[in-house]
Structure formats: C-alpha cells, structure tokens
PDB file of C-alpha atoms in Angstrom:
ATOM      1  CA  UNK A   1       0.144   0.057   0.314  1.00 71.00           C
ATOM      2  CA  UNK A   2       2.110   3.010  -1.239  1.00 87.00           C
ATOM      3  CA  UNK A   3       0.688   6.571   0.011  1.00 92.00           C
ATOM      4  CA  UNK A   4       0.719  10.036  -1.719  1.00 93.00           C
ATOM      5  CA  UNK A   5       2.321  13.121   0.081  1.00 92.00           C
ATOM      6  CA  UNK A   6      -1.085  14.566   0.150  1.00 93.00           C
ATOM      7  CA  UNK A   7      -1.634  10.997   2.584  1.00 94.00           C
ATOM      8  CA  UNK A   8       1.050  11.627   4.151  1.00 94.00           C
ATOM      9  CA  UNK A   9       0.396  15.334   5.444  1.00 94.00           C
ATOM     10  CA  UNK A  10      -3.274  14.072   6.246  1.00 96.00           C
ATOM     11  CA  UNK A  11      -1.880  11.173   8.861  1.00 95.00           C
ATOM     12  CA  UNK A  12       0.402  14.190   9.907  1.00 92.00           C
ATOM     13  CA  UNK A  13      -2.298  16.188  10.838  1.00 93.00           C
ATOM     14  CA  UNK A  14      -4.439  13.711  12.492  1.00 93.00           C
ATOM     15  CA  UNK A  15      -1.944  12.454  14.438  1.00 89.00           C
ATOM     16  CA  UNK A  16      -1.596  15.794  16.084  1.00 87.00           C
ATOM     17  CA  UNK A  17      -5.434  16.199  16.507  1.00 88.00           C
ATOM     18  CA  UNK A  18      -7.550  13.469  15.349  1.00 90.00           C
ATOM     19  CA  UNK A  19     -10.036  14.980  16.405  1.00 91.00           C
ATOM     20  CA  UNK A  20     -10.161  18.297  13.931  1.00 93.00           C
ATOM     21  CA  UNK A  21     -12.929  18.925  12.495  1.00 95.00           C
ATOM     22  CA  UNK A  22     -12.186  18.548   8.257  1.00 96.00           C
ATOM     23  CA  UNK A  23     -12.958  21.887   7.637  1.00 96.00           C
ATOM     24  CA  UNK A  24      -9.577  22.397  10.220  1.00 96.00           C
ATOM     25  CA  UNK A  25      -7.464  20.202   8.587  1.00 96.00           C
ATOM     26  CA  UNK A  26      -8.934  21.395   5.006  1.00 96.00           C
ATOM     27  CA  UNK A  27      -7.591  24.848   5.658  1.00 96.00           C
ATOM     28  CA  UNK A  28      -3.913  23.311   7.379  1.00 95.00           C
ATOM     29  CA  UNK A  29      -3.359  20.978   3.776  1.00 96.00           C
ATOM     30  CA  UNK A  30      -4.810  23.884   1.786  1.00 96.00           C
ATOM     31  CA  UNK A  31      -7.588  21.765   0.390  1.00 96.00           C
ATOM     32  CA  UNK A  32     -10.911  21.345  -0.191  1.00 96.00           C
ATOM     33  CA  UNK A  33     -13.273  19.713   3.074  1.00 97.00           C
ATOM     34  CA  UNK A  34     -14.726  17.173   0.438  1.00 97.00           C
ATOM     35  CA  UNK A  35     -10.939  16.237  -0.608  1.00 96.00           C
ATOM     36  CA  UNK A  36     -10.449  15.700   3.364  1.00 97.00           C
ATOM     37  CA  UNK A  37     -13.526  13.585   3.588  1.00 97.00           C
ATOM     38  CA  UNK A  38     -13.032  11.196   0.897  1.00 96.00           C
ATOM     39  CA  UNK A  39      -9.285  11.155   1.920  1.00 95.00           C
ATOM     40  CA  UNK A  40      -9.676  10.324   5.334  1.00 96.00           C
ATOM     41  CA  UNK A  41     -12.194   7.565   3.797  1.00 96.00           C
ATOM     42  CA  UNK A  42     -10.241   6.205   1.108  1.00 95.00           C
ATOM     43  CA  UNK A  43      -7.729   5.975   4.156  1.00 95.00           C
ATOM     44  CA  UNK A  44     -10.053   4.070   6.653  1.00 95.00           C
ATOM     45  CA  UNK A  45     -11.572   1.654   3.673  1.00 94.00           C
ATOM     46  CA  UNK A  46      -7.822   0.461   3.103  1.00 94.00           C
ATOM     47  CA  UNK A  47      -6.907  -0.215   6.514  1.00 94.00           C
ATOM     48  CA  UNK A  48      -4.369   2.862   6.524  1.00 95.00           C
ATOM     49  CA  UNK A  49      -6.600   4.563   9.477  1.00 95.00           C
ATOM     50  CA  UNK A  50      -7.168   1.263  11.960  1.00 92.00           C
ATOM     51  CA  UNK A  51      -8.891   3.573  14.717  1.00 89.00           C
ATOM     52  CA  UNK A  52      -8.395   6.800  16.400  1.00 87.00           C
ATOM     53  CA  UNK A  53      -7.444   6.596  20.436  1.00 82.00           C
ATOM     54  CA  UNK A  54      -7.408   9.227  23.263  1.00 80.00           C
ATOM     55  CA  UNK A  55      -4.053  10.302  24.335  1.00 78.00           C
ATOM     56  CA  UNK A  56      -3.935  11.178  27.642  1.00 79.00           C
ATOM     57  CA  UNK A  57      -2.263  14.540  29.215  1.00 79.00           C
ATOM     58  CA  UNK A  58       1.435  14.248  30.551  1.00 72.00           C
ATOM     59  CA  UNK A  59       0.317  15.272  34.012  1.00 77.00           C
ATOM     60  CA  UNK A  60      -1.967  12.150  34.379  1.00 79.00           C
ATOM     61  CA  UNK A  61       0.402   9.439  32.640  1.00 73.00           C
ATOM     62  CA  UNK A  62       2.939  10.882  34.765  1.00 75.00           C
ATOM     63  CA  UNK A  63       1.451   9.832  37.821  1.00 84.00           C
ATOM     64  CA  UNK A  64       2.072   6.562  36.622  1.00 92.00           C
ATOM     65  CA  UNK A  65       5.021   4.367  36.630  1.00 95.00           C
ATOM     66  CA  UNK A  66       5.688   3.154  32.990  1.00 95.00           C
ATOM     67  CA  UNK A  67       8.819   0.224  32.162  1.00 97.00           C
ATOM     68  CA  UNK A  68       9.920  -1.724  28.953  1.00 98.00           C
ATOM     69  CA  UNK A  69       9.889  -5.507  29.260  1.00 98.00           C
ATOM     70  CA  UNK A  70      11.749  -7.389  27.182  1.00 98.00           C
ATOM     71  CA  UNK A  71      10.604 -10.520  26.691  1.00 98.00           C
ATOM     72  CA  UNK A  72      12.306 -13.949  25.754  1.00 98.00           C
ATOM     73  CA  UNK A  73       9.619 -16.625  24.510  1.00 98.00           C
ATOM     74  CA  UNK A  74      10.307 -20.409  24.139  1.00 97.00           C
ATOM     75  CA  UNK A  75      10.362 -21.747  20.917  1.00 93.00           C
ATOM     76  CA  UNK A  76       6.900 -21.706  18.912  1.00 96.00           C
ATOM     77  CA  UNK A  77       4.912 -20.475  21.858  1.00 97.00           C
ATOM     78  CA  UNK A  78       5.154 -17.030  20.345  1.00 98.00           C
ATOM     79  CA  UNK A  79       0.888 -16.460  19.677  1.00 97.00           C
ATOM     80  CA  UNK A  80       0.296 -18.176  22.923  1.00 98.00           C
ATOM     81  CA  UNK A  81       2.188 -15.629  24.746  1.00 98.00           C
ATOM     82  CA  UNK A  82       0.996 -13.215  22.595  1.00 98.00           C
ATOM     83  CA  UNK A  83      -2.409 -13.410  22.719  1.00 98.00           C
ATOM     84  CA  UNK A  84      -2.091 -13.902  27.209  1.00 98.00           C
ATOM     85  CA  UNK A  85      -0.069 -10.608  27.490  1.00 98.00           C
ATOM     86  CA  UNK A  86      -2.940  -8.893  25.003  1.00 96.00           C
ATOM     87  CA  UNK A  87      -5.635 -10.154  27.857  1.00 96.00           C
ATOM     88  CA  UNK A  88      -3.376  -8.134  30.587  1.00 97.00           C
ATOM     89  CA  UNK A  89      -4.740  -4.573  31.084  1.00 94.00           C
ATOM     90  CA  UNK A  90      -1.688  -3.298  32.129  1.00 96.00           C
ATOM     91  CA  UNK A  91       0.196  -4.030  29.218  1.00 97.00           C
ATOM     92  CA  UNK A  92      -0.418  -1.229  26.890  1.00 94.00           C
ATOM     93  CA  UNK A  93       1.783  -2.133  23.883  1.00 95.00           C
ATOM     94  CA  UNK A  94       3.809  -4.870  22.664  1.00 98.00           C
ATOM     95  CA  UNK A  95       6.315  -4.834  19.874  1.00 98.00           C
ATOM     96  CA  UNK A  96       8.126  -7.658  18.257  1.00 98.00           C
ATOM     97  CA  UNK A  97      11.698  -6.753  18.319  1.00 98.00           C
ATOM     98  CA  UNK A  98      14.912  -8.162  16.672  1.00 97.00           C
ATOM     99  CA  UNK A  99      18.145  -8.837  19.023  1.00 96.00           C
ATOM    100  CA  UNK A 100      18.119 -10.674  22.130  1.00 96.00           C
ATOM    101  CA  UNK A 101      14.575 -10.215  23.281  1.00 98.00           C
ATOM    102  CA  UNK A 102      11.712 -11.292  21.368  1.00 98.00           C
ATOM    103  CA  UNK A 103       9.221  -8.849  22.468  1.00 98.00           C
ATOM    104  CA  UNK A 104       9.255  -5.645  24.104  1.00 98.00           C
ATOM    105  CA  UNK A 105       5.979  -4.512  26.490  1.00 98.00           C
ATOM    106  CA  UNK A 106       5.212  -1.470  27.823  1.00 96.00           C
ATOM    107  CA  UNK A 107       3.859  -1.838  31.097  1.00 97.00           C
ATOM    108  CA  UNK A 108       2.183   0.679  33.236  1.00 95.00           C
ATOM    109  CA  UNK A 109       0.865   0.486  36.981  1.00 95.00           C
ATOM    110  CA  UNK A 110       0.527   2.917  39.533  1.00 93.00           C
ATOM    111  CA  UNK A 111       3.825   1.758  41.173  1.00 95.00           C
ATOM    112  CA  UNK A 112       7.399   0.219  41.269  1.00 96.00           C
ATOM    113  CA  UNK A 113       5.897  -2.470  43.763  1.00 97.00           C
ATOM    114  CA  UNK A 114       2.919  -3.193  41.048  1.00 97.00           C
ATOM    115  CA  UNK A 115       5.229  -2.917  37.863  1.00 97.00           C
ATOM    116  CA  UNK A 116       7.494  -5.459  39.648  1.00 97.00           C
ATOM    117  CA  UNK A 117       4.107  -7.815  39.896  1.00 97.00           C
ATOM    118  CA  UNK A 118       3.438  -7.234  36.534  1.00 98.00           C
ATOM    119  CA  UNK A 119       6.449  -8.391  35.483  1.00 98.00           C
ATOM    120  CA  UNK A 120       6.636 -11.169  37.430  1.00 98.00           C
ATOM    121  CA  UNK A 121       2.976 -12.284  36.093  1.00 98.00           C
ATOM    122  CA  UNK A 122       4.467 -12.254  32.718  1.00 98.00           C
ATOM    123  CA  UNK A 123       7.223 -13.948  33.159  1.00 98.00           C
ATOM    124  CA  UNK A 124       5.158 -16.606  34.976  1.00 98.00           C
ATOM    125  CA  UNK A 125       3.081 -17.000  31.454  1.00 98.00           C
ATOM    126  CA  UNK A 126       3.530 -20.327  29.460  1.00 97.00           C
ATOM    127  CA  UNK A 127       6.068 -19.985  26.716  1.00 98.00           C
ATOM    128  CA  UNK A 128       7.893 -17.036  28.830  1.00 98.00           C
ATOM    129  CA  UNK A 129      11.291 -17.761  28.756  1.00 98.00           C
ATOM    130  CA  UNK A 130      12.828 -14.875  30.846  1.00 97.00           C
ATOM    131  CA  UNK A 131      12.032 -10.918  31.312  1.00 98.00           C
ATOM    132  CA  UNK A 132      14.005  -8.010  32.118  1.00 97.00           C
ATOM    133  CA  UNK A 133      12.456  -4.841  32.887  1.00 97.00           C
ATOM    134  CA  UNK A 134      13.792  -0.812  32.364  1.00 97.00           C
ATOM    135  CA  UNK A 135      11.447   1.582  34.163  1.00 97.00           C
ATOM    136  CA  UNK A 136      10.893   4.929  32.093  1.00 94.00           C
ATOM    137  CA  UNK A 137      12.072   7.657  33.488  1.00 93.00           C
ATOM    138  CA  UNK A 138      11.283  10.466  31.330  1.00 87.00           C
ATOM    139  CA  UNK A 139       9.769  11.185  27.955  1.00 84.00           C
ATOM    140  CA  UNK A 140      11.590  13.670  25.755  1.00 87.00           C
ATOM    141  CA  UNK A 141       9.025  13.873  22.840  1.00 82.00           C
ATOM    142  CA  UNK A 142       6.040  11.543  21.320  1.00 74.00           C
ATOM    143  CA  UNK A 143       4.595  11.909  18.175  1.00 68.00           C
TER     144      UNK A 143
END
C-alpha cells in the first residue's frame, strides 16, 4: 500500500489532533473539505487508518510508572504468549523486536511494586523464558 504525499500530510495532521474537524484539516492542508473527507474515507477503507485513540495529558501519565519489559519467548510459543499479554490491561503496547529479546512490552502501573508484580506475572506465563525490565524515567518527545 503506497501512500501519496497528500496522504502523509493528512496523517500527520490527524496524529497531532484526530478530533480536528474536516474544515480545520482542509485549511491546514490547503485543500477542500470534500477532499479531506474522501481521503479519510479512502484511508479507513484501505485499513491505513485503523482507528482513533485518546492521548492522556502528560500530567496524568506521569502519575503512573511505565516500564519497558523485554521478553524472551520459548520456540513455537509466540502466538500463545502474545494472546496472554493482550489480556493483561497493564500491558499497553507490545512490539516484536530483533536482537536478544523477542518482544518488548510497555507496562503501566501505579507503583514500582505494581510493575514488579506485572513483570513477575509476565514471567510466569506459559511460553515466557525470561524477562528484563527498564523503568521509563522521562519521555523526551512523542508523536
């Protein structure tokens, strides 16, 4: 699926503010509202836009402890482990990665103790060989 420059520009605006009106987006991009509406509909139909989400204010986010939890999975257990991690609400993101680990999860909890419990819970899952965690001290930027 190849995106045009116009599609990329539209997606950049939506990443900043997915609630912006089509009129606001059209003004920023210098195109008509109809063009914006049809491009958004096309990108949704094609699955480029898979949904919309909420970004919580930094002050609220800072009230929680976040940690990257690196996970090594036993051979042929990936699908089972991913399904189990998806069921854990404190796991906000999960990435398949190259290198010494197979997965990196972003865990979010109220306290360091809760992160410890989460890491232990993940480590106890069938198919998980080993975990290592790193607490996020600060987010320098986010897009």
